[in-house]
Amino acid sequence: MKTNTRVVVIGGGVVGCSVLYHLARAGWTDIMLIERSELTSGSTWHAAGGFHTLNGDPNVAKLQAYTISLYEELEKLTGQSCSLHLVGGFQMADTPERMDFLRQVHAKCRYLGMDTELVTPSEAKAMFPIMDETNFVGALWDPVEGHLDPSGTTHAYAKAARMLGAEIVLRNPVKELTQEADGTWNVVTEQGTVKAEHVVNAGGLWAREIGRMVGLELPVLAMEHMYLLTEDMPEVVAHNEATGRELCHVIDFKGEIYTRQERKGLLLGTYEKACVPWSPVKTPWDFGHELLQPDIDRITPSLEVGFRHFPALEQAGIKQIINGPFTFAPDGNPLVGPVPGLTNFWSACAVMAGFSQGGGVGLTLANWMTEGDPGADVWGMDVSRFGEWATLRYTNAKVRENYSRRFSIRFPNEELPAARPAQTTPLYDIMVGQNAVMGDSWGLETPLWFAPSKEEAHDIVSFHRSNDFAHVGAEVKAVRERVGVTEIANFAKYEVSGPGAEEFLNRILTNRMPKTGRIVLSPMLNEFGKLIGDFTIAKAGDDRFMVWGSSAAQRYHMRWFEAQMPGDGSVAIHRYDQTLVGLSIAGPKSRAVLEKLVDEDISKDAFRFMDFREMAVAGAPCMVNRITYTGDLGYEIWMAPAYERKVYLAIKAAGEEFGIADFGMRALLSMRLEKNFPTWGHELRPIYGPFEGSMDRFVKLEKNDFVGREAAAKEKADGPKLRRVSMIVDAEDADVIADEPIWAKVGDTDYGTVDAPHGHGPTRMGPDGKDAGPSEGDYGAASVRGIADGDWRVIGWVTSGGYAHGVEASMAQGYVPAALAEEGLFEIEILGKRCPARIAVEPPFDPSGERMRG
């Protein structure tokens, strides 16, 4: 074993071997993988080996599609068989609500380039004849599903990596990780110490323990997962002989089960409600090629449903029950990328669907390490997406919830209860006492809407407009006509200070920095000119700036800030998190309310729109921004938590004569829609350039050589291919959520190939069992011209939306080809129905901005 290397990958499962292969393929060959035992000794060897492309996050779906596309290439490269079975699969709906869910998924697949199809239960039965179709109302067919040999696939990755020059060291447990002052890592193993520039934690079941070696508590937990193998079934053999094909995959949401053919029988796995974590505090190092004791009683409720839905199963003998541990993050997606706060320490763990995601994770991490960028929008997998509140107990509770809900519908207005409340502000008890329905905003309890009584203070979950609709509308009406107050503690807050602060901010942001006492808005770009942030910046004094942004991206942005900071100590960045909280008052009477609470002149000319001032509010030291996300006259008031109750109660008392009302996050987001305001994480993401995102006025190309300037200048010169637009939708009782396709009547007009931000791959088989041929897209991206209906084509996608109560219209934001960004005939597909839509070039509410500037 060599003692110096560029990269050490810890862990010899499918993910670790994929990372090693992709690094070698990218040209980094001075690399090694260290495995405590043999390859596949963790979760890999006992995995069911299924793969699929469908995922709730379209960006993860793209990487899953890439993973599947890679297997044939690996086989050709290495001669090692992956035993690939591409048989397709159905998701079965047993209720109208689940059918709505499948319609939503199918619509999303239109712009992803995925050739899914909605079919009847009888059509599904033709491909999976052992089902009783009377239990279902419909199904979704995905041709790109299948299964493979976990061991063969892992060894194919390993062999390919070795062929490219990588080294693999087996039977060599890592004992300790330390870092030198120059950033070099000492990987201390049983066979000696290896010095490495980079360390990748692909430890699988032991990823948590490897993280602890460097002071991390990664949010990852292993769960017991059971599947069973039946004896040979005559029904399976008969289907094979009659059709010459294997049975396809089937997911039965009601039964919480998945099933497929295994030899001449079936494999059936469950994600049961009565789930059990494995080693919730510490993973034993001596665990290896062992299985856990089966507990068939625990999965009996799922089996009973399975026997009703697939009657032949009840007569089948059980040959073997497999019970083994798999790791999960709290939301079920992997933890990938550079770990915030550490240098050259990378995460590639919590990949529960290793044979769907392993290739994409390896590609992403290799791109990130070798090119400085993952090459795709991987926010849904980024290790930085969890905050410090994601402790061991939080993780254990949330993973249990996620596992038990794996085949459950997540409704757009559904707030999940596990591990809550994790964080609260000083107003939490007051908000709950006022019948607030609370939501989880990056671990913080935040008011969503206010019910008229305690009994009504809950969401009735639905894809359609629900019980909050009228009450959110009343909150918006109060703001637009009088004045409202809401808590905004869930924003990210930073202070950037020091003699180099202004130069630093000018270097990482696209807009000019403000003068003292003024505010600007500015995007932030990566080196490739893509949107990685959107901030409000106030100059609080000489060498001191206050910065506000998206709460969910706090650690993501801190990682970027720290990487860009000068090394001379001239800049300091402080992240406040919940040591600074805020309230927003908005509406035509908001100035009158604030005037009663301050001892300074805040008239229109004395305290202008986009002004910043430190002043006492109700006697409490505060920072006040003359700006609100409502797009109305209003103010953001920031203070230490110790003052929040005092300031809030004073605002309510001062506003009583004006009919002040509390409003929640849903009302705030409704009001931003009617102002055409974008949000980071939806409209603004690293797959879009600033001009595509219609952020033109905040990009000052002439100011200095900021990060991403060259790419942004090229985007402007060439003209953006896409444009963010706002649309008014003729919806009925359901509004857009996100990821709905946008149709346009374009005839034969060619607007150029505009690639969707996500993609899929070639199909093999349709639901009728015939070869469906290749799709329009490829594994890198799907042309938005790929789905057509006469003169109508899918030309774009929705990023967010809802009902804009102030203008009484259903609205959506999304991306379309730039040539269509001002006019055209459009439709947006909502729950299977195409609704007419028209572009709102100007904001429907206060298009001139007189209200917010008044």
PDB file of N, CA and C in Angstrom, residues 21 44 86 138 159 180 189 212 320 369 375 494 499 544 600 614 660 668 671 699 710 743 746 795 844-845:
ATOM      1  N   TYR A  21     -14.197   5.161  -9.669  1.00  0.00           N
ATOM      2  CA  TYR A  21     -14.209   5.049 -11.128  1.00  0.00           C
ATOM      3  C   TYR A  21     -14.361   6.412 -11.789  1.00  0.00           C
ATOM      4  N   THR A  44     -24.440  -3.226   0.340  1.00  0.00           N
ATOM      5  CA  THR A  44     -24.505  -3.551  -1.088  1.00  0.00           C
ATOM      6  C   THR A  44     -24.810  -5.012  -1.344  1.00  0.00           C
ATOM      7  N   LEU A  86     -33.791  -4.881 -17.840  1.00  0.00           N
ATOM      8  CA  LEU A  86     -34.575  -3.654 -18.015  1.00  0.00           C
ATOM      9  C   LEU A  86     -35.988  -4.068 -18.406  1.00  0.00           C
ATOM     10  N   GLY A 138     -55.974   2.954 -11.510  1.00  0.00           N
ATOM     11  CA  GLY A 138     -55.100   3.325 -12.610  1.00  0.00           C
ATOM     12  C   GLY A 138     -53.650   3.062 -12.257  1.00  0.00           C
ATOM     13  N   LYS A 159     -13.412  -2.748 -11.169  1.00  0.00           N
ATOM     14  CA  LYS A 159     -12.504  -3.187 -12.234  1.00  0.00           C
ATOM     15  C   LYS A 159     -12.215  -2.042 -13.194  1.00  0.00           C
ATOM     16  N   GLU A 180      -3.264  17.940   8.823  1.00  0.00           N
ATOM     17  CA  GLU A 180      -2.099  18.782   9.064  1.00  0.00           C
ATOM     18  C   GLU A 180      -2.445  20.251   8.816  1.00  0.00           C
ATOM     19  N   THR A 189      -4.665   3.698   9.115  1.00  0.00           N
ATOM     20  CA  THR A 189      -5.314   2.402   8.924  1.00  0.00           C
ATOM     21  C   THR A 189      -4.534   1.308   9.658  1.00  0.00           C
ATOM     22  N   ARG A 212     -17.597  11.113  12.554  1.00  0.00           N
ATOM     23  CA  ARG A 212     -17.221  11.443  13.937  1.00  0.00           C
ATOM     24  C   ARG A 212     -15.711  11.528  14.116  1.00  0.00           C
ATOM     25  N   GLN A 320     -37.009 -17.523   1.187  1.00  0.00           N
ATOM     26  CA  GLN A 320     -36.035 -16.829   2.046  1.00  0.00           C
ATOM     27  C   GLN A 320     -36.549 -15.436   2.383  1.00  0.00           C
ATOM     28  N   MET A 369     -14.989  17.612  -7.436  1.00  0.00           N
ATOM     29  CA  MET A 369     -13.603  17.579  -6.973  1.00  0.00           C
ATOM     30  C   MET A 369     -12.630  18.016  -8.050  1.00  0.00           C
ATOM     31  N   GLY A 375     -21.579  20.035 -11.840  1.00  0.00           N
ATOM     32  CA  GLY A 375     -22.006  19.829 -13.206  1.00  0.00           C
ATOM     33  C   GLY A 375     -23.497  19.734 -13.386  1.00  0.00           C
ATOM     34  N   TYR A 494     -26.557  37.512   7.840  1.00  0.00           N
ATOM     35  CA  TYR A 494     -25.099  37.518   7.964  1.00  0.00           C
ATOM     36  C   TYR A 494     -24.617  38.951   8.207  1.00  0.00           C
ATOM     37  N   PRO A 499     -11.937  45.696   6.770  1.00  0.00           N
ATOM     38  CA  PRO A 499     -11.497  46.643   5.740  1.00  0.00           C
ATOM     39  C   PRO A 499     -11.647  46.114   4.315  1.00  0.00           C
ATOM     40  N   ARG A 544     -18.843  47.602   7.190  1.00  0.00           N
ATOM     41  CA  ARG A 544     -19.818  46.706   7.827  1.00  0.00           C
ATOM     42  C   ARG A 544     -21.079  46.633   6.978  1.00  0.00           C
ATOM     43  N   GLU A 600     -37.936  58.785  15.599  1.00  0.00           N
ATOM     44  CA  GLU A 600     -37.215  59.373  14.481  1.00  0.00           C
ATOM     45  C   GLU A 600     -38.198  59.673  13.354  1.00  0.00           C
ATOM     46  N   GLU A 614     -30.456  51.855  11.787  1.00  0.00           N
ATOM     47  CA  GLU A 614     -30.501  51.280  13.132  1.00  0.00           C
ATOM     48  C   GLU A 614     -31.248  52.261  14.033  1.00  0.00           C
ATOM     49  N   ILE A 660     -54.921  45.971  12.296  1.00  0.00           N
ATOM     50  CA  ILE A 660     -53.775  45.132  11.957  1.00  0.00           C
ATOM     51  C   ILE A 660     -54.127  43.656  12.087  1.00  0.00           C
ATOM     52  N   LEU A 668     -47.624  35.585   2.455  1.00  0.00           N
ATOM     53  CA  LEU A 668     -46.446  36.287   1.942  1.00  0.00           C
ATOM     54  C   LEU A 668     -46.073  35.769   0.556  1.00  0.00           C
ATOM     55  N   MET A 671     -48.476  36.964  -2.086  1.00  0.00           N
ATOM     56  CA  MET A 671     -48.253  38.350  -2.498  1.00  0.00           C
ATOM     57  C   MET A 671     -47.014  38.497  -3.369  1.00  0.00           C
ATOM     58  N   VAL A 699     -27.510  42.974 -12.477  1.00  0.00           N
ATOM     59  CA  VAL A 699     -26.202  42.506 -12.940  1.00  0.00           C
ATOM     60  C   VAL A 699     -25.478  43.672 -13.599  1.00  0.00           C
ATOM     61  N   GLU A 710     -17.491  36.807 -16.717  1.00  0.00           N
ATOM     62  CA  GLU A 710     -17.212  36.483 -18.113  1.00  0.00           C
ATOM     63  C   GLU A 710     -18.337  35.635 -18.706  1.00  0.00           C
ATOM     64  N   TRP A 743     -47.170  24.064 -22.022  1.00  0.00           N
ATOM     65  CA  TRP A 743     -47.414  23.810 -23.446  1.00  0.00           C
ATOM     66  C   TRP A 743     -47.555  25.148 -24.180  1.00  0.00           C
ATOM     67  N   VAL A 746     -47.206  26.307 -31.109  1.00  0.00           N
ATOM     68  CA  VAL A 746     -46.086  26.821 -31.892  1.00  0.00           C
ATOM     69  C   VAL A 746     -46.061  26.274 -33.308  1.00  0.00           C
ATOM     70  N   ILE A 795     -42.922  23.235 -24.080  1.00  0.00           N
ATOM     71  CA  ILE A 795     -41.795  24.125 -24.368  1.00  0.00           C
ATOM     72  C   ILE A 795     -41.157  24.683 -23.088  1.00  0.00           C
ATOM     73  N   PRO A 844     -49.089  41.921 -11.913  1.00  0.00           N
ATOM     74  CA  PRO A 844     -50.514  42.261 -11.848  1.00  0.00           C
ATOM     75  C   PRO A 844     -50.850  43.234 -10.724  1.00  0.00           C
ATOM     76  N   PHE A 845     -50.074  43.176  -9.624  1.00  0.00           N
ATOM     77  CA  PHE A 845     -50.303  44.116  -8.526  1.00  0.00           C
ATOM     78  C   PHE A 845     -49.302  45.257  -8.607  1.00  0.00           C
TER      79      PHE A 845
END
